[in-house]
PDB file of C-alpha atoms in Angstrom:
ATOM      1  CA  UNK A  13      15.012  -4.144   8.488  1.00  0.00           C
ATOM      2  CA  UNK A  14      12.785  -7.003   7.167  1.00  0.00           C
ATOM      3  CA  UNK A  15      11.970  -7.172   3.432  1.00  0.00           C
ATOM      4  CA  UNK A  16       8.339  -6.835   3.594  1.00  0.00           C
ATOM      5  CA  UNK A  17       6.388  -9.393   2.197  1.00  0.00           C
ATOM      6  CA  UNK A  18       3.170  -8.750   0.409  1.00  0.00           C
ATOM      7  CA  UNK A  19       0.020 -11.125  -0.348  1.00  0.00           C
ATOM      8  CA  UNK A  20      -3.373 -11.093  -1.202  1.00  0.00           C
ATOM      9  CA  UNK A  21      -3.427 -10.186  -5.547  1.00  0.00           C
ATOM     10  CA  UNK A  22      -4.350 -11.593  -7.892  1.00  0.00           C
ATOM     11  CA  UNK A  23      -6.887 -11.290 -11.182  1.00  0.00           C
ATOM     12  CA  UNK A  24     -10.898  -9.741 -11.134  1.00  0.00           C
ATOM     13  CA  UNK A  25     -13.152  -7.831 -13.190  1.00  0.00           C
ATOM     14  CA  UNK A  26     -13.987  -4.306 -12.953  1.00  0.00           C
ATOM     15  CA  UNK A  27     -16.025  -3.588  -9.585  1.00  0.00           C
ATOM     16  CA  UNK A  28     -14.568  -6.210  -8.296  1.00  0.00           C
ATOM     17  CA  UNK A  29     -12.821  -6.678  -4.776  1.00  0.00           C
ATOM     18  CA  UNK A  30      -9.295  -7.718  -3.305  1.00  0.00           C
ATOM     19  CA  UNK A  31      -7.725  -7.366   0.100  1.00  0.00           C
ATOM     20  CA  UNK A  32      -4.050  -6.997   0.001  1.00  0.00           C
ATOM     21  CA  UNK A  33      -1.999  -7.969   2.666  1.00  0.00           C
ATOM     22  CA  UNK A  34       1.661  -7.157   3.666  1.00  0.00           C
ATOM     23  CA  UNK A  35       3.725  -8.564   6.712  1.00  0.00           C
ATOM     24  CA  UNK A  36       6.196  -6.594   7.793  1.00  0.00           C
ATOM     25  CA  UNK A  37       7.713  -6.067  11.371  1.00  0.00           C
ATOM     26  CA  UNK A  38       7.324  -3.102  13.764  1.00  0.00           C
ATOM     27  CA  UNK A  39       4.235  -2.262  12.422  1.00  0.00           C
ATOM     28  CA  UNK A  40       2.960  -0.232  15.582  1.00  0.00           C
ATOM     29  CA  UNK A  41       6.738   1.399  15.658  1.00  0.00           C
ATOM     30  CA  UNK A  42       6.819   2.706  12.377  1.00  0.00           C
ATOM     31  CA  UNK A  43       6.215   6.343  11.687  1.00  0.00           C
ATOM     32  CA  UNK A  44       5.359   6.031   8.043  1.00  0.00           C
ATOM     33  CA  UNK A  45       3.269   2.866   6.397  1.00  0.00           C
ATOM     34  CA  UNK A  46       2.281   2.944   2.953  1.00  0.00           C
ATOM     35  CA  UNK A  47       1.270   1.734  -0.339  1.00  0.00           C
ATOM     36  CA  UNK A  48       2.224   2.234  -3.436  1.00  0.00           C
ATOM     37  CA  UNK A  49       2.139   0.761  -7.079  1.00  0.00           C
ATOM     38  CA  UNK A  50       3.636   0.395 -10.563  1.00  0.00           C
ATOM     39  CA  UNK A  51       2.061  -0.125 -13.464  1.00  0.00           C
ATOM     40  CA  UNK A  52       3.841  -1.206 -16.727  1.00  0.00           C
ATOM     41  CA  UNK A  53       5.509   1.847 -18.425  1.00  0.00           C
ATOM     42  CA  UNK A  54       4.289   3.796 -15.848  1.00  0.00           C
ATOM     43  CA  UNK A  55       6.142   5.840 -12.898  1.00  0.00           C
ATOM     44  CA  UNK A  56       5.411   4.356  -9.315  1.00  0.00           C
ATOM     45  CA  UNK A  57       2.768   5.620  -8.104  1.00  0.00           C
ATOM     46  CA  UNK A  58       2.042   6.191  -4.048  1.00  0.00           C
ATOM     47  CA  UNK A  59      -1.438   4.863  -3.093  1.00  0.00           C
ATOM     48  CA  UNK A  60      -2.010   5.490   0.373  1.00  0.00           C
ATOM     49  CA  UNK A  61       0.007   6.452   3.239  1.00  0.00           C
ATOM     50  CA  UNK A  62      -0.537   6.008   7.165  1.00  0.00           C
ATOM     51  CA  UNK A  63       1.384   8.128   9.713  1.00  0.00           C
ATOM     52  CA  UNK A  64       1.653   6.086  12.843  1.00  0.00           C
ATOM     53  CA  UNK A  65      -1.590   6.633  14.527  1.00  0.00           C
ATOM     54  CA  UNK A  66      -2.515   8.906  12.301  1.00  0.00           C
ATOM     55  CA  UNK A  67      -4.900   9.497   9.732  1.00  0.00           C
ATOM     56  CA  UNK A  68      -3.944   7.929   5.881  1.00  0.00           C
ATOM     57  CA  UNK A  69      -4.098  10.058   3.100  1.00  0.00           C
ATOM     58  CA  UNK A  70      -4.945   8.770  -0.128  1.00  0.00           C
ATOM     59  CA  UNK A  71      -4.265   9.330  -4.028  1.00  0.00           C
ATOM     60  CA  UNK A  72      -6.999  10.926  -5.470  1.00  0.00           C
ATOM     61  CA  UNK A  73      -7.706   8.111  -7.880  1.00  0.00           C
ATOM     62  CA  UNK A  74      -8.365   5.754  -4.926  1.00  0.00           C
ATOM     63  CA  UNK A  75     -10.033   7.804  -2.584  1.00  0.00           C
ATOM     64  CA  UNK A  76     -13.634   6.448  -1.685  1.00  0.00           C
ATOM     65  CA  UNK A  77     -12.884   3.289  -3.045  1.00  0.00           C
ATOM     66  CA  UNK A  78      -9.628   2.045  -1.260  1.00  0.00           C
ATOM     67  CA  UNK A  79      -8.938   1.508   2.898  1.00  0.00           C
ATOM     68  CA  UNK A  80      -6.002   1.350   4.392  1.00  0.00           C
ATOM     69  CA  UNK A  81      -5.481  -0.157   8.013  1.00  0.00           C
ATOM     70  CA  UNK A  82      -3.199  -2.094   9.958  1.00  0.00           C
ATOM     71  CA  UNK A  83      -2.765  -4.643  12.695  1.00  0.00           C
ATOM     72  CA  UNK A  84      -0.380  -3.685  15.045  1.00  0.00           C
ATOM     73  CA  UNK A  85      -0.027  -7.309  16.924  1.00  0.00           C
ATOM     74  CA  UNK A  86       0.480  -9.045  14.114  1.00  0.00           C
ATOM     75  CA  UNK A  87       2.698  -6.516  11.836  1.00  0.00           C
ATOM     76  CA  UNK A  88       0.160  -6.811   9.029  1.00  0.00           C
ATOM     77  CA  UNK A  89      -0.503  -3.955   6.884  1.00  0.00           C
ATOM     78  CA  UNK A  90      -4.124  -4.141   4.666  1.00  0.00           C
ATOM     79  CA  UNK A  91      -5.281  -2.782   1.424  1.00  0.00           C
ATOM     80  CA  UNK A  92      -8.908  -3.197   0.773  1.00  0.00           C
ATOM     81  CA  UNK A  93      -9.907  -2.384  -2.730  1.00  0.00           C
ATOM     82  CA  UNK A  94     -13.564  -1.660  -3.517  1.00  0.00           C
ATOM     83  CA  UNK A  95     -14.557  -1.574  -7.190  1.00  0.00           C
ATOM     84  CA  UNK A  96     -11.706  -1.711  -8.672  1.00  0.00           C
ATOM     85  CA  UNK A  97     -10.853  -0.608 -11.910  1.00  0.00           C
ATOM     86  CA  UNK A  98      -8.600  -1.175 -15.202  1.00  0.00           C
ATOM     87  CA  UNK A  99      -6.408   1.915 -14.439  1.00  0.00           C
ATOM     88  CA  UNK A 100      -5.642   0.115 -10.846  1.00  0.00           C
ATOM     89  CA  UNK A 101      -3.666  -2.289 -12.334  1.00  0.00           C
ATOM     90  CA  UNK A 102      -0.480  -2.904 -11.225  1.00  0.00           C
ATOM     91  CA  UNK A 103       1.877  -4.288  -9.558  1.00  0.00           C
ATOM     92  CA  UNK A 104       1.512  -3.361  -5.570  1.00  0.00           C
ATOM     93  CA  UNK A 105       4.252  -2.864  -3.024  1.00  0.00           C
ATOM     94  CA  UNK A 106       4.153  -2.238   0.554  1.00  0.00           C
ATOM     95  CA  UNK A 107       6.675  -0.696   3.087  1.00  0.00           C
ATOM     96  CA  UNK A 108       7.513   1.151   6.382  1.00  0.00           C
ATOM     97  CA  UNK A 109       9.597   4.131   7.080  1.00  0.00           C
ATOM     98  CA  UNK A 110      11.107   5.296  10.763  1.00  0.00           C
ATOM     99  CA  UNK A 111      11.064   8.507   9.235  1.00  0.00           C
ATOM    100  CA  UNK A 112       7.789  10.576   9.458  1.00  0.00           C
ATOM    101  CA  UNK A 113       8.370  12.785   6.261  1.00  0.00           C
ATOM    102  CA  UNK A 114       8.749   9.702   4.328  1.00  0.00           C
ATOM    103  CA  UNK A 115       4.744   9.711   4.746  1.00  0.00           C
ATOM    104  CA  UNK A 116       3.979  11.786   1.274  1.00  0.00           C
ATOM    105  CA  UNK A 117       2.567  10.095  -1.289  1.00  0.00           C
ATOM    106  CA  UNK A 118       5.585  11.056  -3.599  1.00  0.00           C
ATOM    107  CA  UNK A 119       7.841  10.088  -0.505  1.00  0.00           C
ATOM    108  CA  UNK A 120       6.375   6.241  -0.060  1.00  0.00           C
ATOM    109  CA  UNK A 121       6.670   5.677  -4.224  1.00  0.00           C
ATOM    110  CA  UNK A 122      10.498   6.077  -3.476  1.00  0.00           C
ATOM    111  CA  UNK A 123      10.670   3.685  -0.453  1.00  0.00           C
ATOM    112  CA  UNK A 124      12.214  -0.165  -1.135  1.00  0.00           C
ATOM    113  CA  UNK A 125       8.879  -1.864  -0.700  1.00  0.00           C
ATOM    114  CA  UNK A 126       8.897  -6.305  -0.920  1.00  0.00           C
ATOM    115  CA  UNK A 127       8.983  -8.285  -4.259  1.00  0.00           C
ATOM    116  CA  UNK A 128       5.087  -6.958  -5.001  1.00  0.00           C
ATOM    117  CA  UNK A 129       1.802  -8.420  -5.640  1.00  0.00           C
ATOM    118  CA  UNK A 130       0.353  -8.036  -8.690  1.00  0.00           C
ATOM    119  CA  UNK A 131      -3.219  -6.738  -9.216  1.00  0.00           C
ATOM    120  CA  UNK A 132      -5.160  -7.194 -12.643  1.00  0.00           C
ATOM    121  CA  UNK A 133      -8.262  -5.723 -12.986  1.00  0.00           C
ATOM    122  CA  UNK A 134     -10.131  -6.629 -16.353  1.00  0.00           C
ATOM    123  CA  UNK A 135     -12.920  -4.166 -18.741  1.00  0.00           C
TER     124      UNK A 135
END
């Protein structure tokens, strides 16, 4: 499998926006898409998860203000972030699973993900 490679970070104040973006291949193939992050010092953490055509659950400290979706011709995976916060950042990965119990929040946080994008959301 592909490394995937994630895009789209970079620096904003609080309420602020940022798309992320994260090519990887077999998009529409995939059982399990996801997000997850790591913040310094911090345990990863899973953000979002999609099951192939199914509906994405998120982490309760995202929910209402993150949306996950995905673009099966192209193998692009998004992450649109709506007023973001201090506690969001981090550094962001993305990755796909074949497996569909890889699709738990805990699960994802555990997957390889790419080299990460890093998100830094300032007070």
């Amino acid at each position: 499998q592909v490394q995937p490679v994630e895009s789209g970070g970079g620096s904003v104040q609080a309420g602020g926006s940022l798309r992320l973006s994260c090519a990887a291949t077999l998009v529409d193939y995939r059982l399990c898409l996801g997000w997850f992050r790591q913040a310094p010092g911090k345990e990863r953490e899973g953000v979002a998860t999609m099951v192939r055509h199914g509906p994405v659950t998120y982490a309760d400290s995202v929910k209402g203000r993150f949306t996950m979706s995905k673009d099966n011709t192209n193998d692009i995976l998004y992450l649109q972030m709506n007023n973001l916060k201090a506690d969001d950042t981090a550094m962001y990965y993305c990755d796909t699973s074949p497996l569909a119990e890889d699709c738990t929040l805990s699960r994802v946080a555990r997957l390889s993900g790419g080299q990460g994008i890093q998100v830094t959301v300032s007070a």
